[in-house]
C-alpha positions as a Python dict, from the first residue, in 0.01 Angstrom:
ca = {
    (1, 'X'): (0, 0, 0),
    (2, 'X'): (31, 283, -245),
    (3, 'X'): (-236, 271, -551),
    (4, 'X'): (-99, 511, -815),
    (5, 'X'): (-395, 793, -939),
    (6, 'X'): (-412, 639, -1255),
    (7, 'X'): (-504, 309, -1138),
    (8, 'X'): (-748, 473, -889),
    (9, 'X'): (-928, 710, -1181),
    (10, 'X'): (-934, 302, -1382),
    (11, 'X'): (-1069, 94, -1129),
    (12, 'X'): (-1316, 367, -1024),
    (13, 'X'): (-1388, 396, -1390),
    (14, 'X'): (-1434, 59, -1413),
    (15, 'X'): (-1688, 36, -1162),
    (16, 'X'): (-1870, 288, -1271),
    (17, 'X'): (-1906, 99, -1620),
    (18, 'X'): (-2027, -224, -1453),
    (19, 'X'): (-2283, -24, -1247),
    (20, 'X'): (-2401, 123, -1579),
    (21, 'X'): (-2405, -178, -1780),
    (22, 'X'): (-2629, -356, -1513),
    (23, 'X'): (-2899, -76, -1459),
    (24, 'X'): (-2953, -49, -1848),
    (25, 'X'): (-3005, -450, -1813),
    (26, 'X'): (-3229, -420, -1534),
    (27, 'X'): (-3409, -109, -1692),
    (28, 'X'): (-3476, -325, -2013),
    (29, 'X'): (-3586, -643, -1867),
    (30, 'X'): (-3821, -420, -1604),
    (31, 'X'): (-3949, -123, -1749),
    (32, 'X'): (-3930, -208, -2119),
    (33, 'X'): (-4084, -575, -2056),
    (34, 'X'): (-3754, -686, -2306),
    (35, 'X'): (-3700, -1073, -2319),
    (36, 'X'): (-3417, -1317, -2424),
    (37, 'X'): (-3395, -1433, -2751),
    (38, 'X'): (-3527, -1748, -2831),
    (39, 'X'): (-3777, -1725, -2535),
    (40, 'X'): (-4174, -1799, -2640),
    (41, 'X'): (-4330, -1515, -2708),
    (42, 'X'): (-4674, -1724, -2609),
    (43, 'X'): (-4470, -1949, -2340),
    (44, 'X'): (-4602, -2273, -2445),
    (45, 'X'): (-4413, -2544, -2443),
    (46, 'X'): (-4362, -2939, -2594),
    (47, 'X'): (-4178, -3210, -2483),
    (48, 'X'): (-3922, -3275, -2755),
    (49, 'X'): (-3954, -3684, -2702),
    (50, 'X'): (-4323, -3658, -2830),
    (51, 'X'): (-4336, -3382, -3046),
    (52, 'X'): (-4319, -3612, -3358),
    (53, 'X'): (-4590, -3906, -3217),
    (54, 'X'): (-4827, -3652, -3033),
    (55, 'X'): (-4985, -3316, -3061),
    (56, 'X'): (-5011, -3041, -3370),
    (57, 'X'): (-4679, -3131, -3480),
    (58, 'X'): (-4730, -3472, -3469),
    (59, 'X'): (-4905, -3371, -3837),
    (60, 'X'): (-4744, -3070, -3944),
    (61, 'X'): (-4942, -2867, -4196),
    (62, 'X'): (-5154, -2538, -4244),
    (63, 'X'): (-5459, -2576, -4070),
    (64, 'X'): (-5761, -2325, -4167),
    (65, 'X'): (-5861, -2075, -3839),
    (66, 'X'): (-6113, -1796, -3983),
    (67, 'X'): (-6146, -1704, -4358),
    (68, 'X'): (-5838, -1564, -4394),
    (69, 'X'): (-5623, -1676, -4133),
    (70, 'X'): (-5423, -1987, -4134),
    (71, 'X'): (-5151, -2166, -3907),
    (72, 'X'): (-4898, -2320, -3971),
    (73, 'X'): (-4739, -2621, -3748),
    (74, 'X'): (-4397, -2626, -3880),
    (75, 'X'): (-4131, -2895, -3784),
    (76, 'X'): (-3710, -2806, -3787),
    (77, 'X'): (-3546, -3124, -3733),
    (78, 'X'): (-3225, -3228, -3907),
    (79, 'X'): (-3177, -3113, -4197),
    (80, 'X'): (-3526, -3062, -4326),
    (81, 'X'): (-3875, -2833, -4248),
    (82, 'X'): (-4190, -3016, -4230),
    (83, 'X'): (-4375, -2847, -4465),
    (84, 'X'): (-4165, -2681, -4705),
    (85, 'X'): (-3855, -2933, -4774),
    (86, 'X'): (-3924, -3178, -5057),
    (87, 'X'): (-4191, -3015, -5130),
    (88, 'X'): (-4333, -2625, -5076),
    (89, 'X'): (-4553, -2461, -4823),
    (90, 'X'): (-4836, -2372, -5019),
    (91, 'X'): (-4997, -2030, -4860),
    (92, 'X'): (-5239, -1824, -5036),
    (93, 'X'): (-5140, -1397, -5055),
    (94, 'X'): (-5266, -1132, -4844),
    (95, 'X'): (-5427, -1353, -4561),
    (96, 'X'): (-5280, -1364, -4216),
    (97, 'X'): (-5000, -1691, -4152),
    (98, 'X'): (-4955, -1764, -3794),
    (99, 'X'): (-4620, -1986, -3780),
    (100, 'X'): (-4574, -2242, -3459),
    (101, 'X'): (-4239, -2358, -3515),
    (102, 'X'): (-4057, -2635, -3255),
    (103, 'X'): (-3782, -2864, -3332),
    (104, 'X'): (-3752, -3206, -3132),
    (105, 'X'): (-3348, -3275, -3162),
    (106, 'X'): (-3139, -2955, -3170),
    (107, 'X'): (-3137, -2569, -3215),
    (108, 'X'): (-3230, -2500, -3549),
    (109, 'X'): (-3328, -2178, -3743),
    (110, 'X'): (-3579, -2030, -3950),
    (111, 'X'): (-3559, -1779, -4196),
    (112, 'X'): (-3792, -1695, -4478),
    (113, 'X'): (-3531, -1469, -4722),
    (114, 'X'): (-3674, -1151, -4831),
    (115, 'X'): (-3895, -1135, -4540),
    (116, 'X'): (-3839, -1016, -4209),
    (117, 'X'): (-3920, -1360, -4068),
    (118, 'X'): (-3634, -1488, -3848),
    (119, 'X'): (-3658, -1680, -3561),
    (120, 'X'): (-3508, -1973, -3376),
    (121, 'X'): (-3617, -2361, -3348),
    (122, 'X'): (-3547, -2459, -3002),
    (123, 'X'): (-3638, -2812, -2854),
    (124, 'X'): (-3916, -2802, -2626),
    (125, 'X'): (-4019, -2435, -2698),
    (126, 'X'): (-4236, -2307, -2973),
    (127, 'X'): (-4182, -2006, -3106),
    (128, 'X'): (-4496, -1872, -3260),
    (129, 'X'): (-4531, -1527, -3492),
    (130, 'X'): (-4743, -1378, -3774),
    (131, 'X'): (-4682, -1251, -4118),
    (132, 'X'): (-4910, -1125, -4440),
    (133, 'X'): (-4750, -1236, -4749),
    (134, 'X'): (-4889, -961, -4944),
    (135, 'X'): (-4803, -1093, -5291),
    (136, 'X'): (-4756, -1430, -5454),
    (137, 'X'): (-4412, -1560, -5510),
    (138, 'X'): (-4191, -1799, -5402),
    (139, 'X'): (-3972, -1777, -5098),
    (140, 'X'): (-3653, -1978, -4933),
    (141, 'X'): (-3650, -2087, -4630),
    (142, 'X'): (-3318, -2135, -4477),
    (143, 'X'): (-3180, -2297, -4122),
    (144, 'X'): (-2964, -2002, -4004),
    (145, 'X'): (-2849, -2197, -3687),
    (146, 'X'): (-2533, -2470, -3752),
    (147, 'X'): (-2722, -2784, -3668),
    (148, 'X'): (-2471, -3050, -3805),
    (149, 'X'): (-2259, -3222, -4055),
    (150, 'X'): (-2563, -3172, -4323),
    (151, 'X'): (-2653, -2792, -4208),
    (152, 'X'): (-2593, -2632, -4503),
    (153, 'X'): (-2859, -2879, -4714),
    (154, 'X'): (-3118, -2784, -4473),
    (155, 'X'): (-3371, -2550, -4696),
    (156, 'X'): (-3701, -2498, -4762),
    (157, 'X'): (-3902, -2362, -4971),
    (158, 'X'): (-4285, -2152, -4933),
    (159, 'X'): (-4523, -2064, -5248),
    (160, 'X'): (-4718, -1819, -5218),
    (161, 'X'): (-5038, -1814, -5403),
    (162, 'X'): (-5319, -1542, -5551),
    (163, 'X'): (-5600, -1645, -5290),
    (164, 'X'): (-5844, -1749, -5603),
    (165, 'X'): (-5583, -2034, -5659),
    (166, 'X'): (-5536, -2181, -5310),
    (167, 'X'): (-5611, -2532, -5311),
    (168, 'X'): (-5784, -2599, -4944),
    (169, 'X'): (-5791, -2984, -5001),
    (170, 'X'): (-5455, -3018, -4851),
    (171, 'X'): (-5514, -2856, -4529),
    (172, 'X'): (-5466, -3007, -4210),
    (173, 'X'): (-5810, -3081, -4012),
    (174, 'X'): (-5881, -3157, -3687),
    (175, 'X'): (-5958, -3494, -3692),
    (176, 'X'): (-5573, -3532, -3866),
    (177, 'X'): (-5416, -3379, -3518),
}
């Protein structure tokens, strides 16, 4: 069977391109420690069943952790945020926000606008990251992920307040959890 030189020079090419394309994959997920999108950065893990009847997100809510740092157990399910629809998440300015965000039905997503915060609500995984808001304002919160017939009602909203002006009576305590 004759293989013309062009085909030759493509299929070698072609090789060569797969070859490539799996090293750099196996060169980020090795050496540069890179991860899949959507993975927990802190691996923990919920069962969506009981998300809503047991655990943190059974009460949703900031919760107070030093002087200034606060967490927030943050709900996605459809096609609302628990805290922050119906009402805003209240945060006070320049104090470190740890987010733990889950969702117990579908894939959902969370974006604050104007902020670099972006990530993705994924049943059974929590996907947990920090932020400063430095200033007070108000901010969106958006679902950035098509999660149904209603997707596009799904907001939020966050309020971000001078730190002399943060009301701490609506925190979430312990006993609460």
């Amino acid at each position: 069977m004759h293989i013309h030189r062009f085909e030759k020079l493509w299929i070698g090419l072609s090789l060569f391109l797969i070859a490539c394309f799996i090293g750099i994959v196996m060169f980020g997920f090795t050496v540069l420690d890179l991860k899949v999108p959507g993975s927990s950065q802190t691996g923990e893990q919920v069962n969506p069943m009981t998300v809503l009847s047991e655990g943190p997100f059974s009460t949703p809510g900031v919760r107070k952790v030093e002087e200034d740092h606060y967490e927030v157990y943050m709900v996605a399910q459809k096609f609302l945020f628990r805290p922050g629809s119906g009402q805003p998440l209240v945060l006070p300015a320049d104090t470190r926000v740890t987010f733990h965000v889950t969702s117990p039905d579908v894939i959902h997503g969370f974006e604050v606008v104007g902020t670099n915060i972006n990530s993705m609500a994924i049943p059974g995984q929590i996907a947990t990251f920090g932020t400063i808001f430095p200033e007070p304002g108000t901010y969106g919160v958006i679902c950035h992920e098509y999660c149904g017939a209603a997707h596009h009602t799904m907001q939020g909203q966050i309020k971000v307040v001078p730190k002399s002006e943060y009301d701490e009576s609506n925190l979430v305590t312990a006993s609460a959890q």
